[in-house]
Amino acid sequence: MFRIRKIFDETMEQDVDEMKKSKIKLTGILRVIGLSAYFTFALTPIIWILMMSLKNHNDVIATPPKFIFTPTIENYKAITVGMKSYAFESVRPDFPKYFLNTFIIASFTVIVSLFLGTIAAYSLARFSFRFKEDIAFTFLSFRFAPELMVILPLYVVFQKMHLYDTFVGLILAYQLITLPFLIWVLRGFFEEIPREIEQAARVDGYTWWGVFRRISLPLVKPGIAAVVVLSFIFAWNNFIFAMILGSERTQPITLGILGFIGYERVLWGQMAAATIICVIPELLLAFFVQKYIIRGLTFGAVKG
Amino acid sequence: MAEVTLENVKKIYGRNPEVLAVKDVSLHIQDREFFVFLGPSGCGKTTTLRMIAGLEEISGGTIYFDKKTVNDLTPQKRNVSMAFENYALYPTLSVWENIAFPLKIRKWNNDTIRKKMEWVAGALQIGDILHKKPFELSGGQQQRVSLARAIVREAEVFLFDEPLSHLDMKQRQLMRAEIKRINKDLQNTMIYVTHDQKEAMALADRIAVMNDGKLQQVGTPFEIYENPVNEFVAGFIGEPPMNFLNCQILRLNDFFELILKKQVIAKIHQSRLPNQELFPQFVRVGIRPKRIQITNSENKKDALQAAVIVYESIGEKGILKVQLLGEPIYLITEPNQKFSKGENIHLSFPIQYLFFFNPETGERINLK
Amino acid sequence: MANVVFDNVSKNYDDLRAIDRMSFEIYDMEFFVILGQSGAGKTTTLKMVAGIEPASEGTILIGGNPINHLTPEKRNVAMVFESYALYPHLSVYDNIAFPFHAPENRKSNEDIEHSVKHIACMLGIDQLLGRKPSELSGGQRQRVALGRALVRRPSVFLMDEPLSHLDAKLRNQMRKELKSMRKSFGTTILYVTHDYNEAMALGDRIAILHKGKIQQIDTPDDIYYHPGNIVIAQSLGDPPMNFLSGELSFLEERFSLRTKNLFIPLDFVRRQDLKSHIGKSVTLGIRPNHIQINTDKSVNSFQIPATVFVQEYLGDDSIISVKIEDAMFMILSTPEKRYAIDENVFLSLNQEHTHLFLSETGESLQIDSGKSI
């Protein structure tokens, strides 16, 4: 398609007028400027938070902001091993517990989504059955409504079914966020596998389940890697579901960090340190999975 | 109507000036000539055409239309028209509008456009599809429209980039004859790119054979076929291609014997050798599949024994693959012969049909 | 090692009839080729045998057993796909060994290794076993695809245009290789192609498929020399057969073809029962290599006047396109003789190889139920 488009453009070019070369150079410069602007925009808050987490309380609230200061790891110590270096420990939230909660919720959310989603995506990609497109659309439509709209009825249901403030309940609710996304992305990946590869495997003596396990699944590895990372991040960073459907027992970090905003004062430094720690697992996951996210693995299967 | 001259034309892709897609191509295309660039994919033929069209920057050298340098002119200013491999029709326009598009943009008046359209519709037999949209057309019809759009303008040079490669065999054959006739009728300079040697032979007044960015030979189809300058050109033309054998040369009295694995396959009288001293000890001997003779077994004296590997009878001709002293050799025979696998036949190589090439450089060695 | 029987097989896609009541037998160990244009239903036919597409009606039997109800893995057929369909994440070795890991034909590891090595040597890809498909050239992928199909002993070997993605030179070379290896396949082969060269070179018998219907099944020579209708006549030959339409007339006990300005005697037509067709529109067909082209008018025999449209020099031979009234004829001739554009020439047709078809239905008027005039 792209190639045809390209040739088509060239004809137009030839018949109408050629694009000026200086224009091309100009777009190049604009691109660099645009990218740098975005880069600054995206990175500044992160760097700011990092700096904040390494400052003591006085430095944090100093105006004008201090760029040169003596770094301290007191904030980190405070939220992890609970060094009582401040007089306001009564407001100190139980950070390790929140961290563990988040970890449990996000991991199981991804595992459940992956199991259900892969099978659903494959079925949507490969089998034809009644209301197929309607079902696919329904999955997607879960994401249309603002979360708040879903959450109130859900709250009532959860109360009645004793799912309120349970891990199972939260993991179930989180499926609303991760599952549609996972199904739609993986469906695309499955559809990209040439049907003939699967047919060849059928003729080679495998049942459809064998083909799924030995051919299709390995071929969508890059897709799975990508959705695992993104689903994990979605689940990890969710705030509103956890706030309404969970309470003290299941509270994740996102809510935990709020706890640093106390009645009498805000623990900016510890809040920043908590945020930084909170980002680490996501970074690690993305880093390890990255090598699997190589597209074009199917290249070479067909023709050439 | 113009002559096109290329002088040391180069094309560099990327940053490395050592990697040349087109290496110092110099040639002269005459006015009204049908000129074909032929070569395998990646040989630089399409790049050369696109440089002539102005769609690709020229990294070095000069291109002239008549006496005028066109290096810095945009495609539009060069007054060339081009037909593409993928047709590149404007999908939202009807056939009529597609063809008239380049005329309208040049602000021709309606009467002239109508006249021109009538002529082109007649020449390419598309009169009955003028109102259709491209998606309603078959591949062959789309190709006709794309050709019509290219020739309807009175361009100085018509350029064709493999326009027939997506057609089936039958249509290709028909369009080939028509394009050639249009060139003869219009008397325009046409430059055509293809990887299909048969198409090049059929269409061209002259062919430029390219390989690896380098110009190998420029000549009429007859010259290219009968008088190739090197092994590449000889092997690229013809289907099945020319057979090549590595032979040793030994002198015996007045004769030079060509020896393939201890067996003499032909003798050349010394008077025919251009320069006996320079004639290498080993040569690559080439012979076209059509020129090898099958002799009947009584006349065995000079004949070489070969074993049949495969025989294909495909309508107009038969193709025989045999093994001669361990080397595969292709022959073109009459159709409907009876050969069975493993059968022994006897071959002779008429000396007048042999080509000699330097085994190191691939250059042709001419006999007198 | 089995025969394949199509018994009244049809295939419908919604409203479209892709295959229309197909009945024929492929003999045991035969190399059977289905030749047809794209969209004729060739691949559908193969997929029905493989079990990838179910047949809508009729029965397919392999070795006498109906297989309609069997899933692909139970049919013991092997298939080479047009696109090769190699498994991109597996090495060449694992691709070829893949069928043996299926429960249907499991083997011990030594046996697998032996079989894979054997087939790889036969196909000349034994050096490539460690590579991934993406690291192979088109011709090598093609061989791997063949290897994967050949490695077990299927009862039927299906090939779907296996050579169509190779360039011309490689294609011709592989064609000859396939033909010479054919005995070592040791199985029934059903081969599908749109290239008449492949069909004629490889097939023991050819079936011409057109718009989902079998037109004729015969040996290559029979199909080439005795086509049953115009569609069949058109599907073989390069350049294709030439056609000239006119009215069948009968004068002085001789049949002839009357066009706008010409009276072409049809001395080869001897069947008197053609008299019922007198006055009907018929089409004369003749292949480019069965026409002789002369510059002078001969007095002895009938010749058709024509004007040269264009001549193509091809080295080995030459194609001269001429116009007879409005019809374009192509003539295959030796390269030595040159003709000028618009030169007047005279054609004599080789009567023995001239065909006559009824224009309305396209059917041959020379072929009865039994192939003779």
Coordinates of N, CA, C and O in Angstrom, one line a residue, chain A residues 196-208 210 214-216 218-219 297-304, chain C residues 47 52 71-73 77-79 81 83 85-89 98-99 101-102 104-105 133-134 141 148 152 165:
Chain A
E196 N -1.9 -19.4 5.8 CA -1.3 -20.5 5.2 C -0.3 -21.2 6.1 O -0.1 -22.4 6.0
I197 N 0.3 -20.5 7.0 CA 1.3 -21.1 7.9 C 0.5 -22.1 8.8 O 1.0 -23.2 9.1
E198 N -0.6 -21.6 9.3 CA -1.4 -22.5 10.2 C -2.0 -23.7 9.4 O -2.0 -24.8 9.9
Q199 N -2.4 -23.4 8.2 CA -2.9 -24.5 7.3 C -1.8 -25.5 7.1 O -2.1 -26.7 7.1
A200 N -0.6 -25.0 6.8 CA 0.5 -25.9 6.6 C 0.7 -26.8 7.8 O 0.9 -28.0 7.6
A201 N 0.6 -26.3 9.0 CA 0.8 -27.1 10.2 C -0.4 -28.1 10.3 O -0.2 -29.2 10.8
R202 N -1.6 -27.7 10.0 CA -2.7 -28.6 10.0 C -2.4 -29.8 9.1 O -2.5 -31.0 9.5
V203 N -2.0 -29.5 7.9 CA -1.7 -30.6 6.9 C -0.5 -31.4 7.4 O -0.4 -32.6 7.2
D204 N 0.4 -30.8 8.2 CA 1.6 -31.5 8.7 C 1.2 -32.5 9.8 O 2.0 -33.2 10.3
G205 N -0.1 -32.4 10.2 CA -0.5 -33.4 11.2 C -0.9 -32.9 12.6 O -1.0 -33.7 13.5
Y206 N -1.2 -31.6 12.7 CA -1.5 -31.1 14.0 C -3.0 -30.7 14.1 O -3.6 -30.3 13.1
T207 N -3.6 -30.9 15.3 CA -4.9 -30.4 15.5 C -4.9 -28.9 15.7 O -3.8 -28.3 15.8
W208 N -6.0 -28.2 15.7 CA -6.0 -26.8 15.8 C -5.3 -26.3 17.1 O -4.6 -25.3 17.1
G210 N -2.9 -27.9 18.7 CA -1.5 -28.1 18.4 C -0.9 -26.9 17.6 O 0.2 -26.4 17.9
R214 N 2.0 -24.5 19.1 CA 3.3 -24.6 18.5 C 3.7 -23.5 17.5 O 4.8 -23.3 17.2
I215 N 2.6 -23.0 16.8 CA 2.9 -22.0 15.8 C 2.4 -20.6 16.1 O 3.2 -19.7 16.2
S216 N 1.1 -20.5 16.4 CA 0.6 -19.2 16.5 C 1.1 -18.5 17.8 O 1.5 -17.3 17.7
P218 N 3.9 -18.9 19.6 CA 5.3 -18.4 19.6 C 5.4 -17.2 18.6 O 6.2 -16.3 18.8
L219 N 4.6 -17.2 17.6 CA 4.7 -16.1 16.6 C 4.2 -14.8 17.1 O 4.6 -13.7 16.6
L297 N 8.8 -10.4 13.1 CA 9.3 -11.8 13.3 C 8.8 -12.7 12.2 O 9.4 -13.7 11.8
T298 N 7.6 -12.4 11.7 CA 7.0 -13.2 10.7 C 7.7 -13.1 9.4 O 7.4 -13.8 8.5
F299 N 8.5 -12.1 9.3 CA 9.1 -11.8 8.0 C 9.9 -13.1 7.6 O 10.7 -13.6 8.3
G300 N 9.8 -13.4 6.3 CA 10.6 -14.6 5.9 C 9.8 -15.9 5.8 O 10.2 -16.9 5.3
A301 N 8.5 -15.8 6.3 CA 7.7 -17.0 6.3 C 7.2 -17.2 4.9 O 7.0 -18.3 4.4
V302 N 6.8 -16.1 4.3 CA 6.1 -16.1 3.1 C 6.9 -15.4 2.0 O 7.5 -14.4 2.2
K303 N 6.9 -15.9 0.8 CA 7.5 -15.3 -0.4 C 8.8 -14.8 -0.1 O 9.7 -15.4 0.6
G304 N 9.0 -13.5 -0.5 CA 10.3 -12.9 -0.1 C 10.6 -11.8 -1.1 O 10.8 -11.7 -2.1
Chain C
K47 N -7.1 -27.3 -1.7 CA -7.5 -27.2 -0.3 C -8.6 -28.1 0.1 O -8.7 -28.5 1.3
I52 N -8.5 -28.3 4.2 CA -8.5 -26.9 4.7 C -9.8 -26.2 4.4 O -10.3 -25.4 5.1
T71 N -10.4 -34.5 9.3 CA -9.7 -33.2 9.5 C -8.4 -33.3 8.8 O -7.9 -34.4 8.6
P72 N -7.7 -32.2 8.5 CA -6.5 -32.2 7.7 C -5.5 -33.2 8.2 O -4.8 -33.9 7.5
E73 N -5.3 -33.2 9.6 CA -4.2 -34.0 10.1 C -4.4 -35.5 10.0 O -3.5 -36.3 10.1
V77 N -1.9 -36.2 3.8 CA -1.5 -35.6 2.6 C -0.4 -34.6 3.0 O -0.4 -34.1 4.1
A78 N 0.4 -34.2 2.0 CA 1.4 -33.2 2.3 C 1.2 -32.1 1.3 O 0.7 -32.3 0.2
M79 N 1.4 -30.8 1.6 CA 1.1 -29.7 0.7 C 2.3 -28.7 0.7 O 2.8 -28.4 1.7
F81 N 2.8 -24.9 -0.3 CA 2.0 -23.7 -0.5 C 2.7 -22.7 -1.4 O 3.9 -22.7 -1.5
S83 N 2.9 -19.7 -1.1 CA 3.7 -18.7 -0.4 C 4.8 -19.4 0.5 O 5.4 -18.8 1.3
A85 N 4.8 -20.8 3.2 CA 4.3 -21.0 4.5 C 5.2 -21.7 5.4 O 4.9 -22.6 6.2
L86 N 6.5 -21.2 5.4 CA 7.4 -21.8 6.4 C 7.1 -21.2 7.8 O 6.6 -20.2 7.9
Y87 N 7.6 -21.9 8.8 CA 7.4 -21.5 10.2 C 8.5 -20.5 10.5 O 9.7 -21.0 10.7
P88 N 8.3 -19.2 10.6 CA 9.4 -18.3 10.7 C 10.2 -18.4 12.0 O 11.3 -18.0 12.0
H89 N 9.6 -18.9 13.0 CA 10.3 -19.0 14.3 C 11.2 -20.2 14.4 O 11.9 -20.4 15.4
F98 N 9.2 -30.7 11.5 CA 8.0 -30.4 12.2 C 6.9 -31.4 12.1 O 6.3 -31.8 13.1
P99 N 6.6 -32.0 10.9 CA 5.6 -33.0 10.8 C 5.8 -34.2 11.8 O 4.8 -34.8 12.2
H101 N 6.8 -34.2 14.8 CA 6.4 -34.0 16.2 C 4.9 -34.0 16.4 O 4.5 -34.0 17.6
A102 N 4.2 -34.1 15.4 CA 2.7 -34.2 15.5 C 2.4 -35.6 15.9 O 3.0 -36.6 15.6
E104 N 0.2 -37.5 14.9 CA -0.1 -38.4 13.8 C 1.0 -39.2 13.3 O 0.9 -40.4 12.8
N105 N 2.2 -38.6 13.3 CA 3.3 -39.3 12.7 C 4.6 -39.2 13.5 O 5.6 -38.7 13.0
P133 N 14.1 -19.2 8.3 CA 13.6 -18.9 6.9 C 13.9 -17.4 6.5 O 14.2 -17.2 5.3
S134 N 14.0 -16.5 7.4 CA 14.2 -15.1 6.9 C 15.7 -14.9 6.4 O 15.9 -13.9 5.7
R141 N 14.1 -21.1 0.2 CA 12.8 -21.2 0.9 C 11.9 -22.3 0.2 O 11.3 -23.1 0.8
R148 N 9.9 -30.1 3.6 CA 8.9 -30.3 4.7 C 7.8 -31.2 4.2 O 7.3 -32.0 5.0
R152 N 7.9 -36.8 5.0 CA 7.2 -38.0 5.4 C 6.6 -38.6 4.1 O 6.7 -38.0 3.0
H165 N 6.8 -17.9 -7.4 CA 7.4 -16.7 -6.9 C 8.9 -16.7 -7.2 O 9.7 -15.8 -6.7

